[in-house]
Coordinates of C-alpha atoms and ligand atoms in Angstrom, one line a residue:
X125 CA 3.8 -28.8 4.9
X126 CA 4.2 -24.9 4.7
X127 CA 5.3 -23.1 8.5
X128 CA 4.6 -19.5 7.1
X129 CA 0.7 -18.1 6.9
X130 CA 1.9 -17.4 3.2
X131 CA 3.1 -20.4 2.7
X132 CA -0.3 -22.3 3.9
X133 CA -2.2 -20.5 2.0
X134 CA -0.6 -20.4 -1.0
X135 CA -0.4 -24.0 -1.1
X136 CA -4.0 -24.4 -0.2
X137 CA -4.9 -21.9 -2.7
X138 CA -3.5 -24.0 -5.8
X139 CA -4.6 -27.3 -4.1
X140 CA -1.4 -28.7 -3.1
X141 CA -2.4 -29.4 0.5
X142 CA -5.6 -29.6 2.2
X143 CA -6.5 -27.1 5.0
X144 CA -7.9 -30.0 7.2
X145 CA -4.7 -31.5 7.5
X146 CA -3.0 -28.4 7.7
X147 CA -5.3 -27.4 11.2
X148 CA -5.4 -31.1 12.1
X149 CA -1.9 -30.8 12.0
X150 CA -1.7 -28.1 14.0
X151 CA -4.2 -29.3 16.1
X152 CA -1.9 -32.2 17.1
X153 CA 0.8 -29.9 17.7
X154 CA -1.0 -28.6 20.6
X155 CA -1.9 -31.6 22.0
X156 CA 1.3 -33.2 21.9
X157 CA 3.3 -30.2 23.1
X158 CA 0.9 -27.3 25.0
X159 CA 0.8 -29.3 28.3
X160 CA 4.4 -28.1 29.6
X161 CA 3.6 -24.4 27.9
X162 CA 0.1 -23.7 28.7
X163 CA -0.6 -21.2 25.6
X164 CA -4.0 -22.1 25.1
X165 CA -7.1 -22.2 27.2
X166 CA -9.1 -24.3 25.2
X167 CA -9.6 -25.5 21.7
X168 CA -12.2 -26.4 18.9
X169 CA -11.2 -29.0 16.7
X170 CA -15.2 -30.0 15.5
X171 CA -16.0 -26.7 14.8
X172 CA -11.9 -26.0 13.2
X173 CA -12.2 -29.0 11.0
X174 CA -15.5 -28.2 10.0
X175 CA -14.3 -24.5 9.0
X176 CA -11.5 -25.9 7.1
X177 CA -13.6 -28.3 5.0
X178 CA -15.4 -25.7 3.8
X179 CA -12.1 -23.6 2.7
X180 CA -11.0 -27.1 0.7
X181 CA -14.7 -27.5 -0.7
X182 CA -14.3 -23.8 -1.6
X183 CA -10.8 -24.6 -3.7
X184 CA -12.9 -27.6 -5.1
X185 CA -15.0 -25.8 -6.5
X186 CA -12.9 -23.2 -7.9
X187 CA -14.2 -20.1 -5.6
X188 CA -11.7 -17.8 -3.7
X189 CA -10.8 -19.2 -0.3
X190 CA -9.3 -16.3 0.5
X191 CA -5.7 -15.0 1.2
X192 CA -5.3 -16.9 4.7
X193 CA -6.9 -19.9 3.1
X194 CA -6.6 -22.6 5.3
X195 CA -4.1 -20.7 8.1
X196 CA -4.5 -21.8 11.3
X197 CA -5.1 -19.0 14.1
X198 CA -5.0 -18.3 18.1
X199 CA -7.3 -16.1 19.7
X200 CA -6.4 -13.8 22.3
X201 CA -9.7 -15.0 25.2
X202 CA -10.4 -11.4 25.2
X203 CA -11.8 -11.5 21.9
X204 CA -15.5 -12.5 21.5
X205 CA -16.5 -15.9 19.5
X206 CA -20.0 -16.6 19.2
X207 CA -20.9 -19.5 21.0
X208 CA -17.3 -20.6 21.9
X209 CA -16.1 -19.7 25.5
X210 CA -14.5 -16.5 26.3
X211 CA -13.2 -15.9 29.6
X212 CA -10.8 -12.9 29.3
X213 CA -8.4 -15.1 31.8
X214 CA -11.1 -14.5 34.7
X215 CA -13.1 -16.4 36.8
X216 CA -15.4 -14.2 36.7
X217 CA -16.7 -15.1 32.8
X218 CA -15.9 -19.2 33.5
X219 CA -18.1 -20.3 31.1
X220 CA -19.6 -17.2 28.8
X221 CA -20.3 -17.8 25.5
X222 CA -20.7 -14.9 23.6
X223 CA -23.9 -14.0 21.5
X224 CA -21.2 -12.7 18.7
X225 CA -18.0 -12.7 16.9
X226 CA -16.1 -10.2 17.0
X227 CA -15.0 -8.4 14.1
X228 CA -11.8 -9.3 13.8
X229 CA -12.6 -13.1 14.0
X230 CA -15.4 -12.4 10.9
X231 CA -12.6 -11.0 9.0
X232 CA -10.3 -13.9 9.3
X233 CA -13.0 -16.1 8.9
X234 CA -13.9 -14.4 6.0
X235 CA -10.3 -14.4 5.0
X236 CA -10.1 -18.0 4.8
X237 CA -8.2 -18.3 8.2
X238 CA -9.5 -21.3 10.9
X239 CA -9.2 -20.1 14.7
X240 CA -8.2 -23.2 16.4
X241 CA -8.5 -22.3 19.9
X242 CA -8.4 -19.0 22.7
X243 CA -5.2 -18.2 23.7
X244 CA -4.5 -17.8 27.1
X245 CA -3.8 -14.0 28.9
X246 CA -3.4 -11.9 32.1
X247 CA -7.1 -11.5 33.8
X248 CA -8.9 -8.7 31.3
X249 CA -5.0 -8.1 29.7
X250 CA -3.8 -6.4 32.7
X251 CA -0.5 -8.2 33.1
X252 CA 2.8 -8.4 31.6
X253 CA 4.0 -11.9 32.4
X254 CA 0.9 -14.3 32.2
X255 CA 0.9 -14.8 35.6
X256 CA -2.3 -12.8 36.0
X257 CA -3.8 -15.8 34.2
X258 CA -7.0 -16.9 36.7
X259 CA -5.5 -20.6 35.0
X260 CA -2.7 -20.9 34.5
X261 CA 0.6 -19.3 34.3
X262 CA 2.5 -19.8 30.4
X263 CA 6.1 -20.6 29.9
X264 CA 8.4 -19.1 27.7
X265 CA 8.5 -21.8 24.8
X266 CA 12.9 -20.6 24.5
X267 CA 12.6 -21.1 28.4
X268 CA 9.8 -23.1 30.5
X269 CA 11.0 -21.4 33.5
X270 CA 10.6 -17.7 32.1
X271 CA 7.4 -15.7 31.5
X272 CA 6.1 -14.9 28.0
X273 CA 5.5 -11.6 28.5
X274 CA 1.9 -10.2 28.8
X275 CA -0.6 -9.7 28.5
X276 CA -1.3 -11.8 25.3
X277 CA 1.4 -14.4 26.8
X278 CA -0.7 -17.2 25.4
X279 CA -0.5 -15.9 21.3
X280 CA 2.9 -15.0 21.8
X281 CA 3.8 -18.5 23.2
X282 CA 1.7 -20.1 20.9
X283 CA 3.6 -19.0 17.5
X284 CA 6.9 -19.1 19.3
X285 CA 6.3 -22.4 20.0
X286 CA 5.2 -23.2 16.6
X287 CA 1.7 -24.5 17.4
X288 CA 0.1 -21.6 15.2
X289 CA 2.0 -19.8 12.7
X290 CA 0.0 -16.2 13.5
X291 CA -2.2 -15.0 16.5
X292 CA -4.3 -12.4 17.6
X293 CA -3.4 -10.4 20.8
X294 CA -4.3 -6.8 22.1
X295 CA -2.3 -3.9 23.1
X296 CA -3.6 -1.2 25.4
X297 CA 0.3 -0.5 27.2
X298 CA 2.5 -3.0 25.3
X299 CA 0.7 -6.5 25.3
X300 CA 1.6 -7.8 21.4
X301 CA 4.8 -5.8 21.5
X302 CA 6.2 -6.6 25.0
X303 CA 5.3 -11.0 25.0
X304 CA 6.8 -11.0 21.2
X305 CA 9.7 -9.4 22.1
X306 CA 10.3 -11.6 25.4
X307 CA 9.2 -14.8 23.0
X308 CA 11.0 -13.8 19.5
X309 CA 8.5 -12.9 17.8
X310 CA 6.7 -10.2 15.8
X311 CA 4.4 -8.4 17.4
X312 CA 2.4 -5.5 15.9
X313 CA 0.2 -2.7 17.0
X314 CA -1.9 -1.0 14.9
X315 CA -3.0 2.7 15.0
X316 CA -5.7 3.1 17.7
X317 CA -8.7 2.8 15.4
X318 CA -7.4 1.3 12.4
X319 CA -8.4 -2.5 13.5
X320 CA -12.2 -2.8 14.7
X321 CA -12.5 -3.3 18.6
X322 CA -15.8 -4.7 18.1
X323 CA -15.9 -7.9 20.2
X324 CA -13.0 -7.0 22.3
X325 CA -13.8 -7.2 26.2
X326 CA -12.8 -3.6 26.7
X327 CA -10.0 -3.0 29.4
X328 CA -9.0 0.4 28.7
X329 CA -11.3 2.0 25.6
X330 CA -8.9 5.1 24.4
X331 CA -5.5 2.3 24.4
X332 CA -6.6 -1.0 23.5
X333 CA -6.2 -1.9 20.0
X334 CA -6.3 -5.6 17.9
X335 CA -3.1 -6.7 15.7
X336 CA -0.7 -9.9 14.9
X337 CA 1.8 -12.3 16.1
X338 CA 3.7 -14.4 13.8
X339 CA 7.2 -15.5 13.1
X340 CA 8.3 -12.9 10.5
X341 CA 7.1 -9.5 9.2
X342 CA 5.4 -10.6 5.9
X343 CA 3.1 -13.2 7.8
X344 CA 2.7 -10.4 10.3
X345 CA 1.5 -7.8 7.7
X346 CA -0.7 -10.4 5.8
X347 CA -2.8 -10.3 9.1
X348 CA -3.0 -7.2 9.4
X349 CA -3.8 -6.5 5.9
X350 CA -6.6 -8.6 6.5
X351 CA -8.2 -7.2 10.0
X352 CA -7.2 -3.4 9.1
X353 CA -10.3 -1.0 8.0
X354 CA -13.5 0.6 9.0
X355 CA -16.5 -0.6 10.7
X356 CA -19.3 0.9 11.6
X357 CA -20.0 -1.4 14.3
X358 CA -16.9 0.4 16.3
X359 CA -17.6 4.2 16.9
X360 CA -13.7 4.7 17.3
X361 CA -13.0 2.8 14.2
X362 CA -11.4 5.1 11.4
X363 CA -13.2 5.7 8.1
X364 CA -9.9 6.5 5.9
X365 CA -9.4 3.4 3.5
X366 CA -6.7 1.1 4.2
X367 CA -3.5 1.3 2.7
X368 CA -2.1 -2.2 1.9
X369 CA 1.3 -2.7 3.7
X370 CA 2.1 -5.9 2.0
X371 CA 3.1 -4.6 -1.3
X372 CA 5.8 -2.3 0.4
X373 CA 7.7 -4.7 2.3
X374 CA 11.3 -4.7 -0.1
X375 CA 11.6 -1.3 -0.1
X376 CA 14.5 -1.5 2.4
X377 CA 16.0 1.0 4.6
X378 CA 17.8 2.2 2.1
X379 CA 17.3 6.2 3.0
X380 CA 15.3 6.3 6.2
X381 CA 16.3 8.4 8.7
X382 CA 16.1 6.3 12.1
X383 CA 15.4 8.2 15.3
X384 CA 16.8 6.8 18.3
X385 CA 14.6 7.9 21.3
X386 CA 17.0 8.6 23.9
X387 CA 14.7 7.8 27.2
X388 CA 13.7 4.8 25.5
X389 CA 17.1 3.2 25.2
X390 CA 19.1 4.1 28.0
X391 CA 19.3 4.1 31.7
X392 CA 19.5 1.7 34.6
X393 CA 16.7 -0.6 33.8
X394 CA 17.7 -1.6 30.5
X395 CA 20.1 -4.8 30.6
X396 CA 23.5 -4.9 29.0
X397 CA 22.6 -7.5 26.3
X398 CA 19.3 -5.8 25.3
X399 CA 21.4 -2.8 24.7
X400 CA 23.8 -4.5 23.0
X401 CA 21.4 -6.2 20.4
X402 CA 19.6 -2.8 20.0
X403 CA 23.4 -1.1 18.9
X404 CA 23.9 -4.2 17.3
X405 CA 20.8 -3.7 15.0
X406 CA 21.4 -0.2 14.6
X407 CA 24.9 -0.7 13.1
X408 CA 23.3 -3.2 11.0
X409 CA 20.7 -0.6 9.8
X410 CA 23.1 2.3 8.9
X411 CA 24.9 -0.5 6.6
X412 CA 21.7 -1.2 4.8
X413 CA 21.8 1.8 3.8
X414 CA 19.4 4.0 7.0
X415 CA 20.4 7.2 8.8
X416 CA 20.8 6.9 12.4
X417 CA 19.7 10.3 14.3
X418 CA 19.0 11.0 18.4
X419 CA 15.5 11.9 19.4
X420 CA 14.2 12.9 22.6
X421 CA 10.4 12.4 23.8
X422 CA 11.0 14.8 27.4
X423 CA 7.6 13.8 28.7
X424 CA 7.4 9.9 28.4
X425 CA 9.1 10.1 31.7
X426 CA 5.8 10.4 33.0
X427 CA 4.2 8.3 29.9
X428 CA 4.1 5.3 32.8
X429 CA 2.6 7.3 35.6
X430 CA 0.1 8.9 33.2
X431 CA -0.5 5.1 31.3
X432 CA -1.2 4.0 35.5
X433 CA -3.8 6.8 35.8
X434 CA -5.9 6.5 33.0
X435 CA -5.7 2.8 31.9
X436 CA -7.1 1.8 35.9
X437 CA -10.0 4.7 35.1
X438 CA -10.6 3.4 32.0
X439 CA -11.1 -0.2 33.5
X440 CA -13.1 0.9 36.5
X441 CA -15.6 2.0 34.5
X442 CA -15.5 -1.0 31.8
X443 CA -15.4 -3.9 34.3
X444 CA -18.2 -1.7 36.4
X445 CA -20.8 -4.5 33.9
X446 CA -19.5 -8.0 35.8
X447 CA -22.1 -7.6 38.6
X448 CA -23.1 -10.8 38.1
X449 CA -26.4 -10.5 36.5
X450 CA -25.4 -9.9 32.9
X451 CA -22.7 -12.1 32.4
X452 CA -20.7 -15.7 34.3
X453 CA -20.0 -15.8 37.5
X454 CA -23.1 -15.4 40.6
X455 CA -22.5 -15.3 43.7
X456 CA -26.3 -15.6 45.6
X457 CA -27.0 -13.1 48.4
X458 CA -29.8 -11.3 50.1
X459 CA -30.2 -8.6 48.2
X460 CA -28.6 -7.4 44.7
X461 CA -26.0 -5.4 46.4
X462 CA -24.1 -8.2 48.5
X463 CA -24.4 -10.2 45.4
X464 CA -23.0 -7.9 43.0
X465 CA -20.0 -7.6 45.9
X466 CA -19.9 -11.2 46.7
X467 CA -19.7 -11.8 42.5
X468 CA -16.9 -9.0 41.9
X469 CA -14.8 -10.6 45.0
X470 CA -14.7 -13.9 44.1
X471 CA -14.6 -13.3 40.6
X472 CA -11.5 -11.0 40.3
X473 CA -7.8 -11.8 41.1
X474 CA -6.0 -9.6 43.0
X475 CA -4.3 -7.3 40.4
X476 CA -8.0 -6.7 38.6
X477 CA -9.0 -5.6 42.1
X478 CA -6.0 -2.9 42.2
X479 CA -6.9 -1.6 39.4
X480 CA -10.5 -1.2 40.0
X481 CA -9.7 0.3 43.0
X482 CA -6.7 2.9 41.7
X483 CA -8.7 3.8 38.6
X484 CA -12.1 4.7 41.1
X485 CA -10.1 6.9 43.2
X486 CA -8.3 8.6 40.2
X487 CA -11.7 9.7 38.8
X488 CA -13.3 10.4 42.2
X489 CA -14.7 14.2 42.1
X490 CA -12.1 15.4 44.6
X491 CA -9.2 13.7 43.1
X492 CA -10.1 13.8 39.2
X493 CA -8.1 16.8 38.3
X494 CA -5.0 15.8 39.9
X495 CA -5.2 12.5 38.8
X496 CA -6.6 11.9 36.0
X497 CA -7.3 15.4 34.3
X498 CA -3.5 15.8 35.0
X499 CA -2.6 12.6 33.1
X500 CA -4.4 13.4 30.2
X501 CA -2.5 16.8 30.1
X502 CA 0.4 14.3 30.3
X503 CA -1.4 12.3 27.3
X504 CA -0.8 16.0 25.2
X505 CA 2.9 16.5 26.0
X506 CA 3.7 12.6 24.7
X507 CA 1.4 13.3 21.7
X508 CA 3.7 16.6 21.2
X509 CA 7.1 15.1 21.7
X510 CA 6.7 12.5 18.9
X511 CA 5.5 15.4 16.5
X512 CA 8.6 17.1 17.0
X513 CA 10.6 13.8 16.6
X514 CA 9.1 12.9 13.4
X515 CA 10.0 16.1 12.2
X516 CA 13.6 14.6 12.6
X517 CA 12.9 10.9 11.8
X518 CA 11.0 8.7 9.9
X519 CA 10.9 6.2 12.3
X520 CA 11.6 6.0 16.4
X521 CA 13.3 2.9 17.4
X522 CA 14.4 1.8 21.4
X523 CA 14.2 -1.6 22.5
X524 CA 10.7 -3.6 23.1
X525 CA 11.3 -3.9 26.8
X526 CA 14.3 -2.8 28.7
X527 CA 15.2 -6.8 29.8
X528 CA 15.1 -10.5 28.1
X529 CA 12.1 -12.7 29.7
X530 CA 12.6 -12.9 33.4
X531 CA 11.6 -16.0 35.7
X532 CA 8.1 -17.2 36.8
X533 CA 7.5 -15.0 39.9
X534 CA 10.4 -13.1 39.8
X535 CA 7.7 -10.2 39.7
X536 CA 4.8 -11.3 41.1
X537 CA 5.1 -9.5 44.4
X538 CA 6.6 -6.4 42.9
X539 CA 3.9 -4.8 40.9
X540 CA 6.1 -1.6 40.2
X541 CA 8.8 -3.8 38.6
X542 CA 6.3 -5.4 36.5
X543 CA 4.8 -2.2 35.1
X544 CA 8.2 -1.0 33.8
X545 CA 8.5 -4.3 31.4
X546 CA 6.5 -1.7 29.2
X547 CA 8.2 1.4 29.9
X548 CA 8.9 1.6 26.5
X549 CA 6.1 0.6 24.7
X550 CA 3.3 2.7 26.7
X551 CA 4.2 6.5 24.7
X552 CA 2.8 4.9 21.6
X553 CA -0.9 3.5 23.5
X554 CA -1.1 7.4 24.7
X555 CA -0.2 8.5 21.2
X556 CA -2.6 6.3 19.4
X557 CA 0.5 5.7 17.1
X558 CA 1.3 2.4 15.4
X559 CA 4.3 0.1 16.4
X560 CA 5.7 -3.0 16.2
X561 CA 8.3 -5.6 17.6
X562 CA 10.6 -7.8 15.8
X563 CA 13.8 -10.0 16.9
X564 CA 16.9 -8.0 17.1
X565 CA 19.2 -11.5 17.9
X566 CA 19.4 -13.4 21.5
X567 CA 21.3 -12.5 24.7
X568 CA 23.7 -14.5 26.7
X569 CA 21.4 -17.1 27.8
X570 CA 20.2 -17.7 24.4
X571 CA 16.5 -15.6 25.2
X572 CA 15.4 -13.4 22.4
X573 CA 15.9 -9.7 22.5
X574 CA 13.1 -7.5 20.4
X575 CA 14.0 -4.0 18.4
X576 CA 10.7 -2.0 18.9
X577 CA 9.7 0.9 15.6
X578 CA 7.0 2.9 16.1
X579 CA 5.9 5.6 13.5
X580 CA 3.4 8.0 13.1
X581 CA -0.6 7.4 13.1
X582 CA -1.5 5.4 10.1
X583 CA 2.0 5.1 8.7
X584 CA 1.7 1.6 8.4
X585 CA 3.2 0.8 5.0
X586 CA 6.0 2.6 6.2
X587 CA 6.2 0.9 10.0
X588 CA 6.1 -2.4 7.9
X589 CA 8.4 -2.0 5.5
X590 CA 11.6 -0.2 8.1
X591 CA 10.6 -4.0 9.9
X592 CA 10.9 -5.7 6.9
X593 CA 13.8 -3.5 6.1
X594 CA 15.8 -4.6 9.4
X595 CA 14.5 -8.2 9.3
X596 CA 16.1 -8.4 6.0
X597 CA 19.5 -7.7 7.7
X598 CA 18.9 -9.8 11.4
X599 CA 16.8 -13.1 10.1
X600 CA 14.2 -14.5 12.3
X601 CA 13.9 -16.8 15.5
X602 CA 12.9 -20.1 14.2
X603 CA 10.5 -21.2 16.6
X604 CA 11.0 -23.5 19.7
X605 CA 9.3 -26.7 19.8
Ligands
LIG264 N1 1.2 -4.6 31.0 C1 0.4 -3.4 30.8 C2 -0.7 -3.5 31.9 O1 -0.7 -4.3 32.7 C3 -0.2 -3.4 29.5 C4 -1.4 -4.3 29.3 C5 -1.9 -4.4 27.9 O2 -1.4 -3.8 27.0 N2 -3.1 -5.0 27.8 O3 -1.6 -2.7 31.9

């Protein structure tokens, strides 16, 4: 049977193999093996197996199943599924079923594609480890006793452990980039409006975008291809048609001018062996043919401090609707006010609650300017700096994330630590800009390093095809289990 997305489907497609068996397959392959990782919260084999019937009777009957005929998919729980739980990793929605699907699951659907379960994340994506999970913590599938990365731990770990061979996440600081880069996978964000948000639980509205995992660029770009493109059901959503980036992905690097973003790629967070597989990759690039330049980006020294202001606003507001009369979680009180507190403090872990709290004081009246009007001003300067670079570059490069996947509670008590994992991945959130993370080769202890690209807003085709360009020349990480 097939391991690649393309691979399923093109064998579905011509009626070589069946998609049932290919998601009962993979179906088994969480049950036998996601106890020790934890990557998935829950999953639907009734509902799965009925889906993929209907792809097979559709290639039985000689219709188009679509191009991810019969590929099985995880679901970030922050996405909505009609009728199927959706918890965003919080106690607080324990047992919500949504009254929709969100766009990006009609789109696979419609695709061909059979969601096989929700994929388990930090509490409403704020994380970068998993361990934010109200569940349960994930392990690394290269390393049980090493994070994911976060806050889409659970996709990440999902198609590194070769349960799924693609998954949804979303990115609002680093979330698909950072976990695939700690897990060996690809990871991709798309330009901030280019994939629907539409039945995404919103954490922080003006960041968080939709896009893949999988275990190599094509599979990654099928997906996107895909979920990619307007809809009017997402005011942010841009109307521009979508420019297919699988077509472009031999084109090589053959003449691309590289730009190596200096703050992003040096100083005394970044660990020797993640610098060493980023020169590594670069060296490999300039013999494929690529131009290797130095960039700077000045301001994303504050890109962190800026991403810390307005991502807590952003959620303060959003999570303001769990009072628990709309949606989960009630806690009964005398009156609606001690129930709406009672609700929000049982219902939130503690890192939700720091948020909530940080962003409320960054937008109170006698603080906004300082705060947040000041990090949007911030927000301007990043936006500047990577016009300037792209004047120089076709693409920026650094590493995903300045270290390999640290231990289970390394962090936990040290949430400034934790918030550098995406030191590097933040400047293109505040940008709106595309990116994308792919394995550079492993470190010492055998953990996966990730090379991050980013490129300029709806430069996809190209993002993809400098990815494909450098996968070409440093392979894939097979994946673990
Ligand atoms: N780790 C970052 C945070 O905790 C980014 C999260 C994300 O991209 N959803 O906010």
């Amino acid at each position: 049977m097939p391991a690649t997305a393309r691979g399923i489907a093109s064998a579905v497609r011509s009626g070589d193999v069946s998609a049932v068996d290919v998601v009962a397959a993979a179906l088994r392959r969480v049950e036998a093996g996601d106890a020790a990782i934890g990557s998935f919260l829950r999953t639907y084999a009734d509902t799965a197996l009925e889906r993929a019937g209907r792809v097979d009777a559709a290639v039985a009957e000689g219709r188009d199943p679509g191009p991810l005929a019969g590929v099985p998919v995880g679901l970030k729980d922050v996405l909505t599924t009609e009728g199927i739980e959706t918890t965003c990793g919080s106690r607080i929605l324990e047992g919500w079923q949504p009254p929709y699907d969100a766009t990006v699951v009609q789109r696979l659907r419609d695709a061909g594609a059979v969601d096989v379960g929700k994929t388990n994340c930090d509490e409403f994506a704020m994380g970068s480890s998993n361990e934010n999970s109200a569940y349960r913590p994930v392990a690394n599938p290269h390393d049980r006793s090493r994070v994911p990365g976060g806050s889409s731990g659970g996709s990440a770990a999902a198609v590194a452990a070769g349960f799924v061979p693609v998954a949804l996440g979303s990115d609002t600081g680093g979330s698909i980039r950072q976990p695939a880069s700690l897990c060996g996978t690809v990871g991709m964000k798309p330009t901030y409006g280019r994939v629907s948000r539409y039945g995404l639980v919103a954490f922080a509205s003006s960041l968080d975008q939709i896009g893949p995992f999988a275990l190599d660029v094509a599979d990654a770009a099928l997906v996107y291809d895909v979920i990619a493109g307007h809809d009017p059901m997402d005011a942010t959503s841009i109307p521009h048609p979508v420019e297919p980036v699988t077509g472009g992905l031999d084109r090589g690097l053959d003449g691309l001018t590289l730009g190596v973003v200096e703050e992003l790629s040096s100083g005394a967070g970044f660990e020797a062996e993640v610098l060493d597989r980023f020169r590594a990759a670069l060296a490999e690039a300039e013999r494929a043919g690529a131009r290797v330049v130095d960039v700077s980006l000045p301001s994303t020294a504050y890109a962190l401090s800026a991403y810390y202001l307005i991502a807590p606003a952003e959620c303060s507001s959003n999570l303001a609707r769990f009072d628990g009369v709309r949606y989960g979680l009630r806690v009964g009180a005398d009156d609606v006010e001690a129930m709406n507190r009672a609700t929000r403090a049982a219902g939130f872990g503690p890192e939700v609650k720091r948020r909530v709290m940080l962003g409320t004081y960054a937008l109170s009246a006698g603080y906004y300017d300082a705060y947040y009007g000041q990090a949007q001003r911030v927000r301007t300067l990043v936006i500047d700096d990577f016009a300037a670079a792209y004047e120089r570059a076709d693409v920026l490069v650094s590493p995903t994330s300045p270290t390999v996947a640290f231990a289970l509670g390394e962090r936990t008590q040290d949430p400034i630590a934790m918030y550098l994992s995406d030191v590097c991945t933040i400047p293109s959130n505040l940008a709106g800009h595309p990116a994308i993370s792919i394995w550079c080769g492993d470190g010492a202890a055998g953990l996966p390093v990730g090379l991050h690209l980013m490129a300029p807003a709806l430069a996809e085709p190209l993002l993809f095809q400098a990815a494909a360009g450098f996968e070409a020349v440093l392979g894939t990480k097979a994946a673990a289990v």
